[in-house]
Short mmCIF file of C-alpha atoms and ligand atoms in Angstrom, two decimals:
data_model
loop_
_atom_site.label_atom_id
_atom_site.label_comp_id
_atom_site.label_asym_id
_atom_site.label_seq_id
_atom_site.Cartn_x
_atom_site.Cartn_y
_atom_site.Cartn_z
CA UNK N 13 -17.58 32.86 -6.70
CA UNK N 14 -15.93 33.61 -10.01
CA UNK N 15 -14.59 37.13 -10.03
CA UNK N 16 -12.92 39.10 -12.77
CA UNK N 17 -9.15 39.27 -12.39
CA UNK N 18 -8.04 42.51 -10.81
CA UNK N 19 -4.63 44.14 -11.26
CA UNK N 20 -2.94 44.36 -7.92
CA UNK N 21 0.16 46.06 -6.67
CA UNK N 22 1.44 43.65 -4.11
CA UNK N 23 2.62 44.83 -0.79
CA UNK N 24 3.90 41.51 0.39
CA UNK N 25 3.79 42.45 4.06
CA UNK N 26 0.01 42.68 3.86
CA UNK N 27 -0.22 38.99 2.92
CA UNK N 28 0.05 35.96 5.09
CA UNK N 29 2.32 33.03 4.18
CA UNK N 30 1.46 29.38 4.71
CA UNK N 31 4.03 28.67 7.40
CA UNK N 32 2.80 31.48 9.65
CA UNK N 33 -0.88 30.56 9.66
CA UNK N 34 -2.07 29.45 13.06
CA UNK N 35 -5.30 27.90 14.26
CA UNK N 36 -7.88 26.00 12.29
CA UNK N 37 -9.33 28.80 10.21
CA UNK N 38 -7.53 31.46 8.21
CA UNK N 39 -9.28 34.83 7.83
CA UNK N 40 -6.22 36.50 6.33
CA UNK N 41 -5.33 36.69 2.67
CA UNK N 42 -2.71 34.33 1.30
CA UNK N 43 -1.05 35.05 -2.00
CA UNK N 44 -0.76 31.75 -3.90
CA UNK N 45 -0.10 30.24 -7.30
CA UNK N 46 -2.31 27.38 -8.43
CA UNK N 47 0.29 24.94 -9.81
CA UNK N 48 -2.12 22.17 -10.66
CA UNK N 49 -5.57 20.79 -9.92
CA UNK N 50 -7.15 17.42 -10.58
CA UNK N 51 -10.33 15.51 -9.89
CA UNK N 52 -10.59 13.19 -6.92
CA UNK N 53 -12.90 10.30 -7.76
CA UNK N 54 -13.96 7.30 -5.75
CA UNK N 55 -13.32 4.22 -7.90
CA UNK N 56 -14.97 2.04 -5.27
CA UNK N 57 -18.26 3.95 -5.52
CA UNK N 58 -19.02 4.10 -9.22
CA UNK N 59 -16.27 6.62 -9.94
CA UNK N 60 -18.24 9.39 -8.21
CA UNK N 61 -16.58 12.85 -8.12
CA UNK N 62 -15.58 13.69 -4.55
CA UNK N 63 -14.03 17.06 -5.34
CA UNK N 64 -11.00 18.75 -6.80
CA UNK N 65 -7.51 18.58 -5.31
CA UNK N 66 -5.25 21.61 -5.67
CA UNK N 67 -1.50 22.06 -5.46
CA UNK N 68 -0.75 25.60 -4.27
CA UNK N 69 2.52 27.50 -3.89
CA UNK N 70 3.03 30.59 -1.73
CA UNK N 71 5.44 33.53 -1.92
CA UNK N 72 7.99 31.65 0.20
CA UNK N 73 7.91 28.73 -2.27
CA UNK N 74 6.11 26.50 0.21
CA UNK N 75 3.69 24.10 -1.47
CA UNK N 76 0.47 22.93 0.13
CA UNK N 77 -2.35 20.70 -0.96
CA UNK N 78 -5.89 22.09 -1.11
CA UNK N 79 -9.31 20.54 -1.53
CA UNK N 80 -12.65 21.79 -2.83
CA UNK N 81 -15.47 19.35 -2.20
CA UNK N 82 -17.81 18.53 -5.09
CA UNK N 83 -20.74 20.47 -3.57
CA UNK N 84 -18.66 23.69 -3.39
CA UNK N 85 -17.05 23.32 -6.78
CA UNK N 86 -19.56 25.54 -8.59
CA UNK N 87 -18.24 28.60 -6.72
CA UNK N 88 -14.68 28.24 -8.02
CA UNK N 89 -14.78 25.97 -11.06
CA UNK N 90 -14.69 28.75 -13.63
CA UNK N 91 -11.80 30.65 -12.11
CA UNK N 92 -9.49 27.62 -11.70
CA UNK N 93 -6.62 28.09 -14.14
CA UNK N 94 -3.31 26.30 -13.89
CA UNK N 95 -0.35 28.54 -13.11
CA UNK N 96 -2.54 31.54 -12.25
CA UNK N 97 -2.01 33.60 -9.11
CA UNK N 98 -4.80 34.22 -6.59
CA UNK N 99 -5.49 35.78 -3.27
CA UNK N 100 -7.14 33.26 -1.07
CA UNK N 101 -8.84 33.78 2.29
CA UNK N 102 -11.30 32.31 4.78
CA UNK N 103 -10.37 28.66 4.56
CA UNK N 104 -9.98 25.74 6.96
CA UNK N 105 -6.61 24.38 8.03
CA UNK N 106 -6.43 20.63 8.54
CA UNK N 107 -3.50 18.35 9.28
CA UNK N 108 -2.15 16.81 6.05
CA UNK N 109 -3.22 13.24 5.42
CA UNK N 110 -0.62 10.52 5.80
CA UNK N 111 -1.24 8.78 2.47
CA UNK N 112 -0.66 9.90 -1.12
CA UNK N 113 0.99 13.17 -0.10
CA UNK N 114 1.84 15.62 -2.89
CA UNK N 115 3.51 18.30 -0.73
CA UNK N 116 5.78 18.36 2.30
CA UNK N 117 3.54 20.74 4.22
CA UNK N 118 2.13 19.59 7.55
CA UNK N 119 -1.29 21.08 6.73
CA UNK N 120 -3.83 21.07 3.94
CA UNK N 121 -6.26 23.80 2.98
CA UNK N 122 -9.98 23.00 2.81
CA UNK N 123 -12.37 25.35 1.06
CA UNK N 124 -15.53 26.25 2.99
CA UNK N 125 -18.66 28.15 1.95
CA UNK N 126 -16.89 31.36 3.02
CA UNK N 127 -13.68 30.82 1.05
CA UNK N 128 -12.83 33.38 -1.62
CA UNK N 129 -10.22 32.78 -4.30
CA UNK N 130 -9.71 35.83 -6.48
CA UNK N 131 -7.46 35.85 -9.50
CA UNK N 132 -4.82 38.61 -9.55
CA UNK N 133 -2.64 39.76 -12.43
CA UNK N 134 0.55 41.81 -12.83
CA UNK N 135 2.30 40.14 -9.94
CA UNK N 136 3.11 36.67 -11.28
CA UNK N 137 6.83 37.15 -10.75
CA UNK N 138 6.33 37.28 -6.98
CA UNK N 139 5.73 33.53 -6.76
CA UNK N 140 7.94 30.83 -8.30
CA UNK N 141 6.32 29.06 -11.25
CA UNK N 142 7.08 25.47 -10.20
CA UNK N 143 8.22 23.42 -7.28
CA UNK N 144 9.19 19.78 -7.58
CA UNK N 145 9.98 17.03 -5.10
CA UNK N 146 12.50 15.07 -7.16
CA UNK N 147 13.71 11.70 -5.92
CA UNK N 148 16.14 9.10 -7.25
CA UNK N 149 15.98 5.35 -7.74
CA UNK N 150 17.03 4.34 -4.23
CA UNK N 151 14.56 6.76 -2.65
CA UNK N 152 11.74 5.17 -4.62
CA UNK N 153 12.96 1.65 -3.82
CA UNK N 154 12.85 2.49 -0.10
CA UNK N 155 9.26 3.77 -0.13
CA UNK N 156 7.77 1.41 -2.74
CA UNK N 157 4.32 -0.03 -1.88
CA UNK N 158 3.85 2.26 1.12
CA UNK N 159 1.60 4.88 -0.51
CA UNK N 160 2.86 7.70 1.75
CA UNK N 161 4.44 10.18 -0.64
CA UNK N 162 3.92 10.75 -4.34
CA UNK N 163 7.27 12.22 -5.37
CA UNK N 164 8.53 13.43 -8.75
CA UNK N 165 11.06 11.72 -11.04
CA UNK N 166 13.34 13.02 -13.77
CA UNK N 167 15.48 11.13 -16.24
CA UNK N 168 16.44 10.27 -19.76
CA UNK N 169 13.97 8.31 -21.89
CA UNK N 170 15.63 5.00 -22.80
CA UNK N 171 12.76 2.72 -23.81
CA UNK N 172 9.22 3.60 -24.77
CA UNK N 173 6.63 0.87 -25.22
CA UNK N 174 3.16 1.73 -26.41
CA UNK N 175 1.02 1.75 -29.51
CA UNK N 176 0.31 4.58 -31.90
CA UNK N 177 3.65 6.21 -31.17
CA UNK N 178 5.64 7.92 -33.88
CA UNK N 179 8.71 5.76 -33.89
CA UNK N 180 12.21 6.97 -34.74
CA UNK N 181 13.74 3.49 -34.51
CA UNK N 182 11.38 1.21 -36.40
CA UNK N 183 9.31 1.50 -39.55
CA UNK N 184 6.31 -0.27 -38.06
CA UNK N 185 2.97 1.31 -38.88
CA UNK N 186 0.85 2.28 -35.90
CA UNK N 187 -1.52 -0.54 -35.05
CA UNK N 188 -4.74 -0.94 -33.17
CA UNK N 189 -4.52 -3.46 -30.37
CA UNK N 190 -7.33 -5.45 -28.83
CA UNK N 191 -9.02 -4.07 -25.71
CA UNK N 192 -7.62 -0.60 -26.24
CA UNK N 193 -4.34 -1.50 -24.63
CA UNK N 194 -2.97 1.19 -26.89
CA UNK N 195 -5.02 3.78 -25.10
CA UNK N 196 -4.47 2.63 -21.56
CA UNK N 197 -0.76 2.51 -21.04
CA UNK N 198 2.66 3.72 -22.10
CA UNK N 199 5.58 1.92 -20.50
CA UNK N 200 8.95 3.66 -20.13
CA UNK N 201 12.47 2.96 -19.02
CA UNK N 202 13.95 6.07 -17.46
CA UNK N 203 17.68 6.48 -16.86
CA UNK N 204 17.92 8.47 -13.63
CA UNK N 205 20.71 10.76 -12.53
CA UNK N 206 22.13 8.18 -10.14
CA UNK N 207 22.79 5.91 -13.13
CA UNK N 208 19.89 3.54 -12.32
CA UNK N 209 17.15 2.72 -14.79
CA UNK N 210 13.62 2.75 -13.42
CA UNK N 211 10.41 1.42 -14.97
CA UNK N 212 7.47 3.76 -15.41
CA UNK N 213 3.83 3.07 -16.25
CA UNK N 214 1.82 5.99 -17.58
CA UNK N 215 -1.90 5.22 -17.39
CA UNK N 216 -5.05 6.52 -19.05
CA UNK N 217 -5.09 10.27 -19.71
CA UNK N 218 -1.43 10.64 -18.72
CA UNK N 219 -0.46 8.02 -21.33
CA UNK N 220 -2.56 10.05 -23.79
CA UNK N 221 -0.71 13.25 -22.85
CA UNK N 222 2.65 11.54 -23.39
CA UNK N 223 1.55 10.19 -26.75
CA UNK N 224 0.28 13.61 -27.84
CA UNK N 225 3.60 15.31 -27.02
CA UNK N 226 5.68 12.52 -28.50
CA UNK N 227 3.76 12.41 -31.77
CA UNK N 228 3.57 16.17 -32.31
CA UNK N 229 7.17 17.08 -31.40
CA UNK N 230 9.37 17.98 -34.34
CA UNK N 231 12.40 16.88 -32.34
CA UNK N 232 11.35 14.06 -30.07
CA UNK N 233 12.12 14.63 -26.40
CA UNK N 234 15.03 12.92 -24.67
CA UNK N 235 14.33 14.03 -21.10
CA UNK N 236 11.14 13.80 -19.07
CA UNK N 237 10.07 14.99 -15.64
CA UNK N 238 7.07 13.09 -14.25
CA UNK N 239 5.36 14.43 -11.16
CA UNK N 240 3.40 12.70 -8.40
CA UNK N 241 4.20 9.07 -9.13
CA UNK N 242 3.38 6.09 -6.93
CA UNK N 243 6.26 3.57 -6.66
CA UNK N 244 5.10 -0.06 -6.64
CA UNK N 245 6.90 -3.36 -6.75
CA UNK N 246 5.60 -5.10 -9.86
CA UNK N 247 7.12 -8.40 -10.83
CA UNK N 248 9.90 -7.78 -8.34
CA UNK N 249 10.97 -4.46 -9.89
CA UNK N 250 10.36 -0.96 -8.59
CA UNK N 251 7.91 0.64 -11.01
CA UNK N 252 6.67 4.22 -10.93
CA UNK N 253 2.99 4.60 -11.73
CA UNK N 254 1.35 7.78 -12.88
CA UNK N 255 -1.54 9.05 -10.75
CA UNK N 256 -4.44 11.38 -11.51
CA UNK N 257 -2.23 14.23 -10.23
CA UNK N 258 0.67 13.49 -12.59
CA UNK N 259 2.04 16.17 -14.93
CA UNK N 260 4.68 15.66 -17.61
CA UNK N 261 7.48 18.08 -18.55
CA UNK N 262 9.85 17.53 -21.46
CA UNK N 263 13.28 18.83 -22.53
CA UNK N 264 13.16 22.63 -22.18
CA UNK N 265 9.75 22.91 -20.47
CA UNK N 266 11.18 23.71 -17.02
CA UNK N 267 14.69 24.60 -15.73
CA UNK N 268 15.13 21.11 -14.22
CA UNK N 269 14.69 19.33 -17.56
CA UNK N 270 16.68 21.96 -19.47
CA UNK N 271 19.58 21.50 -17.05
CA UNK N 272 19.56 17.74 -17.51
CA UNK N 273 19.52 18.15 -21.30
CA UNK N 274 22.56 20.41 -21.06
CA UNK N 275 24.44 18.04 -18.77
CA UNK N 276 23.94 14.95 -20.94
CA UNK N 277 24.18 16.80 -24.25
CA UNK N 278 21.83 16.23 -27.11
CA UNK N 279 22.84 14.04 -29.99
CA UNK N 280 23.68 10.54 -31.09
CA UNK N 281 23.44 7.73 -28.59
CA UNK N 282 20.61 9.30 -26.62
CA UNK N 283 17.74 8.28 -28.90
CA UNK N 284 15.38 6.01 -26.99
CA UNK N 285 14.19 2.70 -28.39
CA UNK N 286 10.51 2.71 -29.27
CA UNK N 287 8.50 -0.50 -29.46
CA UNK N 288 4.80 -1.16 -29.88
CA UNK N 289 2.74 -2.58 -27.02
CA UNK N 290 1.76 -5.52 -29.21
CA UNK N 291 5.41 -6.46 -29.64
CA UNK N 292 5.72 -6.33 -25.86
CA UNK N 293 2.96 -8.85 -25.31
CA UNK N 294 5.51 -11.53 -24.50
CA UNK N 295 7.01 -9.16 -21.94
CA UNK N 296 4.15 -8.92 -19.46
CA UNK N 297 5.30 -8.55 -15.91
CA UNK N 298 5.07 -11.62 -13.71
CA UNK N 299 3.19 -10.62 -10.59
CA UNK N 300 2.29 -12.24 -7.28
CA UNK N 301 -1.24 -12.43 -5.89
CA UNK N 302 -0.35 -9.76 -3.31
CA UNK N 303 0.78 -7.51 -6.16
CA UNK N 304 -2.51 -8.08 -8.00
CA UNK N 305 -4.42 -7.06 -4.88
CA UNK N 306 -2.26 -3.97 -4.43
CA UNK N 307 -2.79 -3.09 -8.06
CA UNK N 308 -6.56 -3.29 -7.64
CA UNK N 309 -6.47 -1.06 -4.60
CA UNK N 310 -4.21 1.62 -5.95
CA UNK N 311 -4.21 1.89 -9.69
CA UNK N 312 -6.62 3.73 -11.95
CA UNK N 313 -9.35 1.57 -13.46
CA UNK N 314 -7.80 0.02 -16.55
CA UNK N 315 -7.84 -3.26 -18.41
CA UNK N 316 -4.39 -4.77 -18.15
CA UNK N 317 -2.74 -8.19 -18.45
CA UNK N 318 -0.10 -9.84 -16.30
CA UNK N 319 1.46 -13.22 -15.83
CA UNK N 320 1.05 -14.95 -12.49
CA UNK N 321 2.64 -18.24 -11.45
CA UNK N 322 0.75 -20.37 -8.97
CA UNK N 323 -0.22 -23.88 -8.00
CA UNK N 324 -3.82 -25.00 -8.46
CA UNK N 325 -4.99 -26.23 -5.06
CA UNK N 326 -8.65 -26.91 -5.88
CA UNK N 327 -11.38 -26.74 -8.51
CA UNK N 328 -14.23 -24.85 -6.87
CA UNK N 329 -17.83 -25.92 -7.29
CA UNK N 330 -19.81 -22.99 -5.96
CA UNK N 331 -20.26 -21.30 -9.35
CA UNK N 332 -20.65 -24.46 -11.45
CA UNK N 333 -18.30 -25.40 -14.26
CA UNK N 334 -20.06 -24.60 -17.52
CA UNK N 335 -22.51 -22.19 -19.08
CA UNK N 336 -24.69 -22.00 -22.17
CA UNK N 337 -22.89 -19.75 -24.62
CA UNK N 338 -23.96 -17.78 -27.66
CA UNK N 339 -22.90 -19.45 -30.92
CA UNK N 340 -22.53 -16.31 -33.05
CA UNK N 341 -19.06 -15.97 -34.54
CA UNK N 342 -16.66 -14.39 -32.06
CA UNK N 343 -19.26 -14.20 -29.28
CA UNK N 344 -18.79 -16.26 -26.13
CA UNK N 345 -21.39 -14.44 -24.06
CA UNK N 346 -23.66 -16.34 -21.71
CA UNK N 347 -27.17 -16.70 -23.09
CA UNK N 348 -29.98 -15.42 -20.92
CA UNK N 349 -33.31 -17.22 -20.67
CA UNK N 350 -36.60 -15.58 -21.50
CA UNK N 351 -39.98 -17.33 -21.14
CA UNK N 352 -39.68 -19.15 -24.43
CA UNK N 353 -36.19 -18.63 -25.82
CA UNK N 354 -32.53 -17.88 -25.26
CA UNK N 355 -31.27 -14.33 -25.67
CA UNK N 356 -27.74 -12.92 -26.16
CA UNK N 357 -27.37 -9.51 -24.52
CA UNK N 358 -24.07 -8.92 -26.34
CA UNK N 359 -25.41 -9.64 -29.84
CA UNK N 360 -28.78 -8.20 -28.79
CA UNK N 361 -30.75 -10.97 -30.44
CA UNK N 362 -32.57 -14.19 -29.76
CA UNK N 363 -30.36 -17.19 -30.24
CA UNK N 364 -32.05 -20.49 -29.63
CA UNK N 365 -28.98 -22.57 -30.38
CA UNK N 366 -26.66 -22.45 -27.39
CA UNK N 367 -23.52 -24.44 -26.76
CA UNK N 368 -22.09 -25.58 -23.43
CA UNK N 369 -18.70 -24.04 -22.73
CA UNK N 370 -16.36 -24.35 -19.77
CA UNK N 371 -16.24 -21.65 -17.12
CA UNK N 372 -14.98 -22.80 -13.78
CA UNK N 373 -13.18 -21.41 -10.80
CA UNK N 374 -9.93 -22.65 -9.38
CA UNK N 375 -8.14 -21.80 -6.19
CA UNK N 376 -4.53 -20.79 -6.89
CA UNK N 377 -1.69 -20.42 -4.40
CA UNK N 378 1.45 -18.47 -5.31
CA UNK N 379 5.05 -18.70 -4.08
CA UNK N 380 4.25 -16.52 -1.06
CA UNK N 381 1.38 -18.76 0.01
CA UNK N 382 -1.25 -16.18 -0.99
CA UNK N 383 -4.43 -17.66 -2.46
CA UNK N 384 -6.81 -16.22 -5.07
CA UNK N 385 -9.75 -17.45 -7.15
CA UNK N 386 -9.04 -17.60 -10.88
CA UNK N 387 -11.67 -18.20 -13.57
CA UNK N 388 -10.76 -20.57 -16.41
CA UNK N 389 -12.63 -20.50 -19.72
CA UNK N 390 -13.38 -22.83 -22.60
CA UNK N 391 -10.08 -23.18 -24.47
CA UNK N 392 -8.11 -24.03 -21.34
CA UNK N 393 -11.00 -26.14 -20.05
CA UNK N 394 -10.90 -28.26 -23.24
CA UNK N 395 -7.13 -28.66 -22.90
CA UNK N 396 -7.45 -29.80 -19.29
CA UNK N 397 -10.43 -32.14 -19.79
CA UNK N 398 -9.36 -33.37 -23.22
CA UNK N 399 -12.85 -32.83 -24.65
CA UNK N 400 -15.73 -30.37 -24.98
CA UNK N 401 -17.93 -29.38 -22.07
CA UNK N 402 -20.98 -30.67 -23.97
CA UNK N 403 -19.38 -34.12 -24.40
CA UNK N 404 -18.49 -34.32 -20.70
CA UNK N 405 -22.03 -33.33 -19.81
CA UNK N 406 -23.67 -35.84 -22.18
CA UNK N 407 -21.42 -38.75 -21.19
CA UNK N 408 -22.09 -38.15 -17.51
CA UNK N 409 -25.85 -37.91 -17.98
CA UNK N 410 -25.89 -41.05 -20.12
CA UNK N 411 -24.09 -43.06 -17.47
CA UNK N 412 -25.74 -41.59 -14.36
CA UNK N 413 -29.22 -40.99 -15.73
CA UNK N 414 -31.33 -37.92 -16.41
CA UNK N 415 -32.23 -37.58 -12.74
CA UNK N 416 -28.63 -36.67 -11.96
CA UNK N 417 -28.56 -33.85 -14.55
CA UNK N 418 -28.69 -31.00 -12.05
CA UNK N 419 -25.93 -32.40 -9.91
CA UNK N 420 -23.77 -33.15 -12.96
CA UNK N 421 -24.29 -29.63 -14.29
CA UNK N 422 -23.14 -28.06 -11.04
CA UNK N 423 -20.37 -30.38 -9.78
CA UNK N 424 -16.99 -30.01 -11.51
CA UNK N 425 -16.18 -33.32 -13.27
CA UNK N 426 -13.11 -35.39 -12.40
CA UNK N 427 -11.47 -34.65 -15.76
CA UNK N 428 -11.12 -30.97 -14.76
CA UNK N 429 -9.55 -31.90 -11.45
CA UNK N 430 -6.44 -33.16 -13.26
CA UNK N 431 -5.21 -29.56 -13.08
CA UNK N 432 -5.09 -29.72 -9.26
CA UNK N 433 -1.51 -29.83 -8.04
CA UNK N 434 -0.12 -28.37 -11.24
CA UNK N 435 2.00 -25.23 -11.02
CA UNK N 436 0.88 -23.06 -13.91
CA UNK N 437 1.94 -19.86 -15.56
CA UNK N 438 -1.32 -17.96 -16.04
CA UNK N 439 -1.87 -15.02 -18.31
CA UNK N 440 -4.46 -13.08 -16.37
CA UNK N 441 -6.55 -10.08 -17.23
CA UNK N 442 -7.61 -7.38 -14.81
CA UNK N 443 -10.97 -5.99 -15.89
CA UNK N 444 -13.06 -2.99 -14.85
CA UNK N 445 -15.27 -5.07 -12.56
CA UNK N 446 -12.24 -6.20 -10.56
CA UNK N 447 -11.91 -2.67 -9.16
CA UNK N 448 -15.40 -2.78 -7.64
CA UNK N 449 -16.12 -6.48 -7.10
CA UNK N 450 -16.99 -7.59 -3.60
CA UNK N 451 -16.07 -11.19 -4.41
CA UNK N 452 -12.80 -11.06 -6.32
CA UNK N 453 -12.23 -13.47 -9.21
CA UNK N 454 -9.37 -13.10 -11.66
CA UNK N 455 -9.94 -13.94 -15.33
CA UNK N 456 -7.45 -16.35 -16.91
CA UNK N 457 -6.86 -15.38 -20.56
CA UNK N 458 -4.88 -18.55 -21.04
CA UNK N 459 -2.78 -21.05 -19.20
CA UNK N 460 0.63 -20.53 -20.77
CA UNK N 461 2.01 -23.73 -19.30
CA UNK N 462 0.89 -26.08 -16.55
CA UNK N 463 4.50 -27.06 -16.01
CA UNK N 464 5.89 -23.87 -14.53
CA UNK N 465 8.34 -23.41 -11.72
CA UNK N 466 8.54 -20.62 -9.20
CA UNK N 467 12.29 -20.18 -9.60
CA UNK N 468 11.82 -18.26 -12.86
CA UNK N 469 10.61 -15.32 -10.82
CA UNK N 470 12.88 -12.32 -10.48
CA UNK N 471 14.22 -11.76 -6.97
CA UNK N 472 11.89 -9.76 -4.80
CA UNK N 473 13.09 -6.30 -3.80
CA UNK N 474 10.32 -5.63 -1.31
CA UNK N 475 10.99 -5.45 2.39
CA UNK N 476 9.24 -8.74 3.05
CA UNK N 477 11.65 -11.53 4.00
CA UNK N 478 12.67 -13.44 0.92
CA UNK N 479 11.28 -16.92 0.60
CA UNK N 480 14.00 -19.54 0.35
CA UNK N 481 13.36 -21.80 -2.59
CA UNK N 482 14.73 -25.27 -2.99
CA UNK N 483 13.95 -27.34 -6.02
CA UNK N 484 13.02 -30.98 -5.86
CA UNK N 485 12.60 -33.54 -8.60
CA UNK N 486 9.74 -35.93 -9.08
CA UNK N 487 8.58 -38.24 -11.84
CA UNK N 488 5.52 -37.15 -13.68
CA UNK N 489 3.13 -39.65 -15.15
CA UNK N 490 1.55 -37.48 -17.82
CA UNK N 491 3.12 -34.99 -20.20
CA UNK N 492 2.48 -31.34 -19.39
CA UNK N 493 -0.63 -29.90 -20.96
CA UNK N 494 0.08 -28.39 -24.35
CA UNK N 495 3.73 -29.36 -24.18
CA UNK N 496 5.37 -28.96 -27.53
CA UNK N 497 2.99 -26.16 -28.48
CA UNK N 498 4.23 -23.62 -25.97
CA UNK N 499 6.84 -21.38 -27.58
CA UNK N 500 10.23 -21.68 -25.92
CA UNK N 501 10.15 -17.97 -25.15
CA UNK N 502 7.24 -18.51 -22.80
CA UNK N 503 8.97 -21.17 -20.75
CA UNK N 504 10.67 -20.16 -17.55
CA UNK N 505 14.18 -19.19 -18.52
CA UNK N 506 15.92 -20.04 -15.27
CA UNK N 507 16.17 -23.23 -13.29
CA UNK N 508 16.53 -26.93 -13.73
CA UNK N 509 14.40 -28.02 -16.70
CA UNK N 510 13.79 -31.42 -15.11
CA UNK N 511 12.35 -29.93 -11.95
CA UNK N 512 8.64 -29.29 -12.09
CA UNK N 513 7.79 -28.69 -8.48
CA UNK N 514 9.23 -26.31 -5.98
CA UNK N 515 9.13 -26.40 -2.24
CA UNK N 516 9.22 -22.98 -0.70
CA UNK N 517 10.19 -22.52 2.90
CA UNK N 518 8.66 -19.52 4.60
CA UNK N 519 10.01 -19.64 8.11
CA UNK N 520 9.09 -22.66 10.21
CA UNK N 521 6.18 -23.68 7.99
CA UNK N 522 6.86 -25.57 4.83
CA UNK N 523 4.69 -24.89 1.82
CA UNK N 524 4.61 -27.77 -0.61
CA UNK N 525 3.67 -26.55 -4.05
CA UNK N 526 3.82 -29.95 -5.68
CA UNK N 527 1.50 -32.92 -5.76
CA UNK N 528 1.06 -34.59 -2.41
CA UNK N 529 2.73 -37.94 -3.19
CA UNK N 530 6.10 -38.89 -1.72
CA UNK N 531 9.07 -38.20 -3.89
CA UNK N 532 12.83 -38.15 -3.66
CA UNK N 533 14.20 -34.75 -2.83
CA UNK N 534 17.35 -33.34 -4.36
CA UNK N 535 18.88 -30.53 -2.39
CA UNK N 536 19.56 -27.50 -4.48
ZN1 ZN V 604 -23.80 -13.37 -28.77
#
């Protein structure tokens, strides 16, 4: 129920405070400040709005999380204003959830049909204007990947990577990058007060908010406070990820940032380096399959690329190995069949000339022994097979006869199986459908090299026991695919260049990542 704000002379003794509320329902009035509110959506169910989450602060500076379900939102929607003060009564008290906590309070407040939330003025000074839960590098490292608490971080901006950023250090013009990478992410290095540098991903709208402040500031900020971040281990490094609840504060916005500015002093030497996302394309994080799965469960729905190193253990047949593709320039879409013709849904036109292209699934196992299904497309397929999908198809049908056409079309040919046993560095792309798919397949943008080793991976900092890697040497009969064309920068930078297989011991079981044949082993 939206009510006009009423001036109020506060007699604090007539109000209840959060810590003194008992029972499951509160009939008394609580005097609170609405610090922040944000939408709670269910990514798994078509992004449906579940309700609005609130962060509330009382007169004793105790913060609590609140929730208004979507069906009750109409009563309060219009009166919700960040940083306003309200008197709130007739609400449910529930134990705080264990995951994704944004306050320390043991309870949360749930709005019911009876709840009233009435804006009050002239008494703002009675409640503090902010409350943060700041943590340092080691705190985040300890709780990474657990999803319990979403704490706040503060630090000095040292590196900013993203597109369309006004850049004080380079003269590069802003550039548009394929797939709206520019819109989806800003990547930061933040120097924290304990002297450690932490990596930060700002996603979606939060990346947009950062870009807006950065580009419109006359003096570009040197200090940032980022609230409600989720620490994840990505590519072996602790990385803070923005959430839908994240807010950003810069330089003199709040006392905490102003204090940090004063302590480090403004001036030379504190200007962060700014690079474009496109220049960072060679700096994708290398992730494990477990990290991909975690990413899909926890991150906002974005298109993003990673590297993943894994050994191909099989070429899968269940989804065939080729498709009939559109031939329009730049279009690789699968052509659909109508009664009499072929139709491209992407180009929205009939296209009766189709071409067979590779699309096949492989089973990939990473250094931890986790397995995922990757999808390989035409360019890599041609590299592996040494010829076009159409040629493979025609040759097979010529030698086996027209009667075998169906089986040939659906069974992966031997020439594709040459990838089995290879340890590859894959550039993979997480797409929107990955966040909702029931059968998970990961798109391979390209196979960077089929001659990768696991020892190029950074050491893991997670709590899982570290795998012990020992390299072994074997002769290879064929040169690595695309060798000589892969830029040196993309090759693993660590390890014995003559070693192309790695045996990883995980406890009593030995995982052999190489080809199955016997080979001499050289102890590391
Ligand atoms: Zn097309």
